[in-house]
Coordinates of N, CA and C in Angstrom, one line a residue:
M1 N -11.1 -29.3 19.0 CA -10.4 -28.0 18.9 C -11.2 -27.1 18.0
T2 N -11.5 -25.9 18.3 CA -12.2 -25.0 17.5 C -11.3 -24.2 16.6
T3 N -11.8 -23.9 15.5 CA -11.0 -23.1 14.5 C -11.0 -21.6 15.0
P4 N -9.9 -21.0 15.0 CA -9.8 -19.6 15.5 C -10.5 -18.7 14.5
V5 N -11.2 -17.6 15.0 CA -11.8 -16.7 14.1 C -10.8 -15.7 13.5
L6 N -10.7 -15.6 12.2 CA -9.8 -14.8 11.6 C -10.3 -13.3 11.5
H7 N -9.4 -12.4 11.7 CA -9.8 -11.0 11.6 C -8.8 -10.3 10.6
A8 N -9.3 -9.3 9.9 CA -8.5 -8.6 9.0 C -7.4 -7.9 9.7
T9 N -6.3 -7.7 9.0 CA -5.1 -6.9 9.6 C -4.8 -5.7 8.8
P10 N -4.2 -4.7 9.3 CA -3.8 -3.5 8.5 C -3.0 -3.9 7.3
E11 N -2.1 -4.8 7.4 CA -1.3 -5.2 6.2 C -2.2 -5.8 5.1
L12 N -3.1 -6.7 5.5 CA -3.9 -7.4 4.5 C -4.8 -6.4 3.8
V13 N -5.4 -5.5 4.6 CA -6.3 -4.5 4.0 C -5.6 -3.5 3.1
T14 N -4.4 -3.0 3.6 CA -3.6 -2.1 2.8 C -3.2 -2.8 1.4
T15 N -2.8 -4.0 1.5 CA -2.4 -4.7 0.3 C -3.6 -4.8 -0.7
A16 N -4.7 -5.2 -0.2 CA -5.9 -5.3 -1.0 C -6.3 -4.0 -1.6
W17 N -6.3 -2.9 -0.8 CA -6.7 -1.6 -1.4 C -5.7 -1.1 -2.4
L18 N -4.4 -1.3 -2.1 CA -3.4 -0.8 -3.0 C -3.4 -1.6 -4.3
I19 N -3.7 -2.9 -4.3 CA -3.8 -3.7 -5.5 C -5.0 -3.2 -6.3
S20 N -6.0 -2.7 -5.7 CA -7.1 -2.2 -6.5 C -6.8 -0.8 -7.1
V21 N -5.7 -0.2 -6.6 CA -5.3 1.1 -7.2 C -4.1 0.9 -8.2
V22 N -3.1 0.2 -7.9 CA -1.9 0.1 -8.7 C -1.7 -1.3 -9.3
G23 N -2.5 -2.2 -9.1 CA -2.3 -3.6 -9.6 C -1.5 -4.4 -8.7
D24 N -1.2 -5.6 -9.2 CA -0.6 -6.7 -8.3 C 0.9 -6.5 -8.2
R25 N 1.3 -5.4 -7.7 CA 2.7 -5.1 -7.4 C 2.9 -4.4 -6.1
V26 N 2.3 -5.1 -5.1 CA 2.2 -4.6 -3.7 C 2.6 -5.7 -2.7
A27 N 3.4 -5.4 -1.7 CA 3.6 -6.4 -0.6 C 4.3 -5.6 0.5
T28 N 4.5 -6.3 1.6 CA 5.2 -5.7 2.8 C 6.7 -5.6 2.6
T29 N 7.2 -6.4 1.7 CA 8.7 -6.4 1.4 C 8.9 -6.3 -0.1
L30 N 10.0 -5.8 -0.5 CA 10.4 -5.7 -1.9 C 10.9 -7.1 -2.4
P31 N 10.3 -7.6 -3.5 CA 10.8 -8.9 -4.0 C 12.3 -8.8 -4.3
K32 N 12.9 -10.0 -4.0 CA 14.4 -10.1 -4.3 C 14.6 -10.3 -5.8
P33 N 15.7 -10.0 -6.3 CA 16.0 -10.3 -7.8 C 16.0 -11.8 -8.0
G34 N 15.7 -12.2 -9.2 CA 15.7 -13.6 -9.6 C 17.1 -14.1 -9.6
A35 N 17.2 -15.4 -9.8 CA 18.6 -16.1 -9.8 C 19.5 -15.5 -10.9
D36 N 18.9 -15.0 -12.0 CA 19.6 -14.4 -13.0 C 19.8 -12.8 -12.9
G37 N 19.4 -12.3 -11.7 CA 19.5 -10.9 -11.4 C 18.4 -10.0 -11.9
T38 N 17.4 -10.6 -12.6 CA 16.3 -9.8 -13.1 C 15.3 -9.4 -12.0
L39 N 14.7 -8.3 -12.2 CA 13.7 -7.8 -11.2 C 12.3 -8.0 -11.9
S40 N 11.5 -8.8 -11.2 CA 10.1 -9.1 -11.8 C 9.3 -7.9 -11.8
W41 N 9.6 -6.8 -11.1 CA 8.8 -5.7 -10.9 C 9.4 -4.4 -11.7
A42 N 10.4 -4.6 -12.4 CA 11.1 -3.5 -13.0 C 10.3 -2.7 -14.0
D43 N 9.3 -3.4 -14.7 CA 8.5 -2.7 -15.7 C 7.6 -1.7 -15.1
G44 N 6.9 -2.0 -14.0 CA 5.9 -1.1 -13.5 C 6.2 -0.5 -12.1
G45 N 7.3 -0.9 -11.5 CA 7.5 -0.5 -10.1 C 6.9 -1.3 -9.1
F46 N 7.0 -1.0 -7.9 CA 6.5 -1.8 -6.8 C 6.2 -0.9 -5.6
V47 N 5.2 -1.3 -4.8 CA 4.9 -0.5 -3.6 C 5.0 -1.5 -2.3
T48 N 5.8 -1.0 -1.3 CA 5.9 -1.7 -0.1 C 5.2 -0.8 1.0
H49 N 4.7 -1.5 2.1 CA 4.1 -0.8 3.1 C 4.4 -1.4 4.5
V50 N 4.3 -0.5 5.5 CA 4.5 -0.9 6.9 C 3.5 -0.1 7.8
V51 N 3.1 -0.8 8.9 CA 2.3 0.0 9.8 C 3.1 1.0 10.6
A52 N 2.7 2.3 10.5 CA 3.5 3.3 11.1 C 2.8 3.9 12.4
G53 N 1.5 3.5 12.6 CA 0.7 4.1 13.7 C -0.7 3.8 13.5
G54 N -1.5 4.7 14.1 CA -3.0 4.5 14.0 C -3.6 4.0 15.2
A55 N -4.9 3.8 15.2 CA -5.7 3.3 16.3 C -7.0 2.7 15.9
S56 N -7.6 2.0 16.8 CA -8.9 1.4 16.6 C -9.9 2.4 17.4
N57 N -11.1 2.4 16.9 CA -12.1 3.2 17.5 C -12.7 2.4 18.7
I58 N -12.8 3.0 19.9 CA -13.2 2.2 21.0 C -14.8 2.0 21.0
Y59 N -15.5 2.8 20.2 CA -17.0 2.7 20.2 C -17.5 2.1 19.0
V60 N -16.8 2.2 17.9 CA -17.3 1.7 16.6 C -16.2 0.7 16.1
P61 N -16.6 -0.4 15.5 CA -15.7 -1.4 15.0 C -15.0 -0.9 13.7
M62 N -14.2 0.2 13.8 CA -13.5 0.7 12.7 C -12.1 0.8 13.0
R63 N -11.2 0.5 12.1 CA -9.8 0.6 12.2 C -9.3 1.7 11.4
T64 N -8.3 2.4 11.8 CA -7.7 3.5 11.1 C -6.1 3.5 11.2
P65 N -5.5 2.5 10.6 CA -4.0 2.4 10.7 C -3.4 3.5 9.8
V66 N -2.3 4.0 10.2 CA -1.5 4.9 9.4 C -0.4 4.0 8.8
M67 N -0.3 3.9 7.5 CA 0.7 3.1 6.8 C 1.7 3.9 6.2
G68 N 3.0 3.5 6.3 CA 4.1 4.2 5.6 C 4.3 3.4 4.3
L69 N 4.3 4.1 3.2 CA 4.5 3.5 1.9 C 5.8 3.9 1.2
S70 N 6.3 3.0 0.5 CA 7.5 3.3 -0.4 C 7.2 2.8 -1.8
C71 N 7.4 3.7 -2.7 CA 7.1 3.4 -4.1 C 8.4 3.3 -4.8
W72 N 8.7 2.1 -5.4 CA 10.0 1.8 -5.9 C 10.0 1.6 -7.5
A73 N 11.1 2.0 -8.1 CA 11.3 1.8 -9.5 C 12.7 1.5 -9.7
A74 N 13.0 0.7 -10.8 CA 14.4 0.3 -11.1 C 14.6 0.3 -12.6
N75 N 15.8 0.6 -13.0 CA 16.2 0.6 -14.4 C 17.3 -0.3 -14.5
P76 N 17.0 -1.6 -14.7 CA 18.1 -2.6 -14.8 C 19.1 -2.2 -15.9
G77 N 20.4 -2.4 -15.6 CA 21.4 -2.1 -16.6 C 21.8 -0.6 -16.6
S78 N 21.3 0.1 -15.7 CA 21.6 1.6 -15.7 C 21.9 2.0 -14.2
Q79 N 22.7 2.9 -14.0 CA 23.0 3.4 -12.7 C 22.1 4.6 -12.4
K80 N 21.3 5.0 -13.4 CA 20.4 6.2 -13.2 C 19.0 5.8 -12.7
P81 N 18.7 6.1 -11.5 CA 17.3 5.7 -11.0 C 16.2 6.4 -11.8
P82 N 15.1 5.6 -12.1 CA 14.0 6.2 -12.8 C 13.0 6.9 -11.9
W83 N 13.4 8.1 -11.5 CA 12.7 8.9 -10.5 C 11.2 9.1 -10.9
N84 N 11.0 9.4 -12.2 CA 9.7 9.7 -12.7 C 8.7 8.5 -12.5
Q85 N 9.2 7.3 -12.8 CA 8.4 6.1 -12.6 C 8.0 6.0 -11.2
A86 N 8.9 6.1 -10.2 CA 8.5 6.0 -8.8 C 7.6 7.1 -8.4
A87 N 7.8 8.3 -8.8 CA 6.9 9.5 -8.5 C 5.5 9.3 -9.1
T88 N 5.5 8.7 -10.3 CA 4.1 8.5 -10.9 C 3.4 7.4 -10.1
L89 N 4.0 6.4 -9.6 CA 3.4 5.4 -8.8 C 2.8 6.0 -7.5
A90 N 3.7 6.9 -6.9 CA 3.2 7.5 -5.6 C 2.0 8.4 -5.9
E91 N 2.1 9.2 -7.0 CA 1.0 10.1 -7.3 C -0.3 9.4 -7.7
S92 N -0.2 8.2 -8.2 CA -1.4 7.5 -8.5 C -2.1 7.1 -7.2
I93 N -1.4 6.8 -6.2 CA -2.0 6.5 -4.9 C -2.6 7.8 -4.3
V94 N -1.9 8.9 -4.4 CA -2.5 10.2 -3.9 C -3.8 10.5 -4.7
A95 N -3.8 10.3 -6.0 CA -5.0 10.5 -6.8 C -6.1 9.6 -6.4
A96 N -5.8 8.4 -6.1 CA -6.9 7.4 -5.7 C -7.6 7.9 -4.4
C97 N -6.8 8.5 -3.5 CA -7.3 9.0 -2.2 C -8.2 10.2 -2.5
L98 N -8.0 10.9 -3.6 CA -8.8 12.1 -3.9 C -10.0 11.8 -4.8
D99 N -10.1 10.5 -5.2 CA -11.2 10.1 -6.0 C -12.4 9.7 -5.0
H100 N -13.0 10.8 -4.5 CA -14.1 10.6 -3.5 C -15.3 9.8 -4.0
D101 N -15.6 9.8 -5.3 CA -16.7 9.1 -5.8 C -16.4 7.6 -5.7
N102 N -15.2 7.2 -5.6 CA -14.8 5.8 -5.6 C -14.5 5.2 -4.1
I103 N -14.7 6.1 -3.1 CA -14.5 5.7 -1.7 C -15.7 6.2 -1.0
P104 N -16.5 5.4 -0.3 CA -16.1 4.0 0.1 C -16.3 3.1 -1.1
R105 N -15.4 2.1 -1.1 CA -15.4 1.1 -2.1 C -16.3 -0.1 -1.7
R106 N -16.6 -0.8 -2.8 CA -17.3 -2.1 -2.5 C -16.4 -3.0 -1.6
A107 N -17.0 -4.0 -1.1 CA -16.2 -4.9 -0.2 C -14.9 -5.4 -0.9
L108 N -13.8 -5.4 -0.2 CA -12.6 -5.9 -0.7 C -12.4 -7.3 -0.1
A109 N -12.2 -8.3 -1.0 CA -12.0 -9.7 -0.6 C -10.5 -9.8 -0.1
L110 N -10.3 -10.5 1.0 CA -9.0 -10.7 1.5 C -8.7 -12.2 1.4
P111 N -7.4 -12.6 1.2 CA -7.1 -14.0 1.0 C -7.2 -14.9 2.3
G112 N -7.2 -16.1 2.0 CA -7.0 -17.1 3.1 C -8.1 -17.2 4.2
G113 N -9.3 -17.0 3.8 CA -10.4 -17.1 4.7 C -10.7 -15.9 5.6
Y114 N -10.0 -14.8 5.4 CA -10.2 -13.6 6.2 C -11.5 -13.0 5.7
P115 N -12.2 -12.3 6.6 CA -13.4 -11.6 6.2 C -13.2 -10.5 5.3
S116 N -14.1 -10.2 4.4 CA -14.0 -9.0 3.5 C -14.1 -7.8 4.4
V117 N -13.6 -6.7 3.8 CA -13.6 -5.4 4.5 C -14.2 -4.3 3.5
Q118 N -14.6 -3.2 4.1 CA -15.0 -2.1 3.3 C -14.2 -0.9 3.8
V119 N -13.5 -0.3 2.8 CA -12.7 0.9 3.1 C -13.7 2.1 3.1
K120 N -13.7 2.8 4.2 CA -14.6 4.0 4.4 C -14.0 5.2 3.9
S121 N -12.6 5.4 4.1 CA -11.9 6.5 3.6 C -10.4 6.2 3.5
A122 N -9.7 6.9 2.6 CA -8.3 6.8 2.5 C -7.7 8.1 2.2
Y123 N -6.7 8.5 2.9 CA -6.1 9.8 2.7 C -4.6 9.8 3.1
T124 N -3.9 10.7 2.5 CA -2.4 10.7 2.9 C -2.2 11.9 3.9
V125 N -1.2 11.7 4.7 CA -0.8 12.7 5.7 C 0.6 13.1 5.4
G126 N 0.8 13.7 4.3 CA 2.1 14.1 3.8 C 2.3 13.8 2.3
D127 N 2.9 14.6 1.6 CA 3.2 14.4 0.2 C 4.3 13.5 -0.1
P128 N 4.3 12.8 -1.2 CA 5.4 11.9 -1.6 C 6.7 12.7 -1.6
R129 N 7.7 12.0 -1.1 CA 9.1 12.7 -1.1 C 10.1 11.7 -1.6
R130 N 11.1 12.3 -2.3 CA 12.1 11.5 -2.9 C 13.1 11.0 -1.9
I131 N 13.5 9.8 -1.9 CA 14.5 9.2 -1.0 C 15.7 9.0 -1.8
T132 N 16.8 9.7 -1.5 CA 18.0 9.6 -2.3 C 19.0 8.7 -1.6
D133 N 20.1 8.5 -2.3 CA 21.3 7.7 -1.9 C 21.0 6.2 -1.7
D134 N 20.2 5.6 -2.5 CA 20.0 4.2 -2.4 C 21.2 3.5 -3.1
A135 N 21.9 2.6 -2.4 CA 23.0 2.0 -3.0 C 22.7 1.1 -4.2
S136 N 21.5 0.7 -4.3 CA 21.1 -0.2 -5.4 C 20.7 0.5 -6.7
S137 N 20.7 1.8 -6.6 CA 20.3 2.7 -7.7 C 18.8 2.6 -8.1
Y138 N 18.0 2.1 -7.1 CA 16.6 2.1 -7.2 C 16.1 3.5 -6.9
A139 N 15.0 3.9 -7.6 CA 14.3 5.2 -7.3 C 13.3 4.8 -6.2
C140 N 13.1 5.7 -5.2 CA 12.2 5.4 -4.2 C 11.5 6.8 -3.8
Y141 N 10.2 6.8 -3.8 CA 9.4 7.9 -3.2 C 8.6 7.3 -2.0
D142 N 8.7 8.0 -0.9 CA 8.0 7.6 0.3 C 6.7 8.5 0.5
I143 N 5.7 7.8 0.9 CA 4.5 8.6 1.4 C 4.5 8.3 2.9
P144 N 4.7 9.4 3.7 CA 4.9 9.1 5.1 C 3.7 8.6 5.9
G145 N 2.5 8.8 5.3 CA 1.4 8.3 6.0 C 0.2 8.1 5.1
L146 N -0.4 6.9 5.0 CA -1.6 6.7 4.3 C -2.6 6.1 5.4
V147 N -3.6 6.9 5.6 CA -4.6 6.4 6.6 C -5.8 5.8 5.8
I148 N -6.0 4.5 6.2 CA -7.1 3.8 5.6 C -8.1 3.4 6.7
A149 N -9.3 4.0 6.7 CA -10.3 3.7 7.6 C -11.2 2.5 7.1
W150 N -11.3 1.4 7.8 CA -12.0 0.3 7.3 C -12.7 -0.5 8.4
T151 N -13.7 -1.2 8.0 CA -14.4 -2.1 8.9 C -14.5 -3.5 8.2
E152 N -14.7 -4.5 9.0 CA -14.9 -5.8 8.5 C -16.4 -5.9 8.1
V153 N -16.6 -6.6 7.0 CA -18.0 -6.8 6.5 C -18.6 -8.0 7.2
P154 N -19.7 -7.9 7.9 CA -20.3 -9.0 8.6 C -20.6 -10.1 7.6
S155 N -20.3 -11.3 8.0 CA -20.6 -12.5 7.2 C -22.0 -13.1 7.4

């Protein structure tokens, strides 16, 4: 039996790129509270993402997924959502997209034997917006579209 060839996915690339921007507080789902009710991400916030669209180039091996992002912040012990913390997290992502000297980035390593990728460009298609009425009193800012153009690095 032959081992299947692994290819990078939009979720893996987005996670790796966002970790290089905001640190290790990124995933496709928000972490659940611990057994004692504590939030492991309460101090710095958290970013979740989902594929919202995009396409592959039919002539060039480049992917350009559009990712929906949510930037979360929590203030345990208070019913007042920390809006500024969530907004700051979202704006740091927007600022990274505008840091043209830093894109394209060096190759990003992906976990689990997936090939490295190079991000050619990253930009947002919409400004961060406040999402209100969260029953958990979390603060959330959404970025409706983050486009990350990337290619796999040949091994």
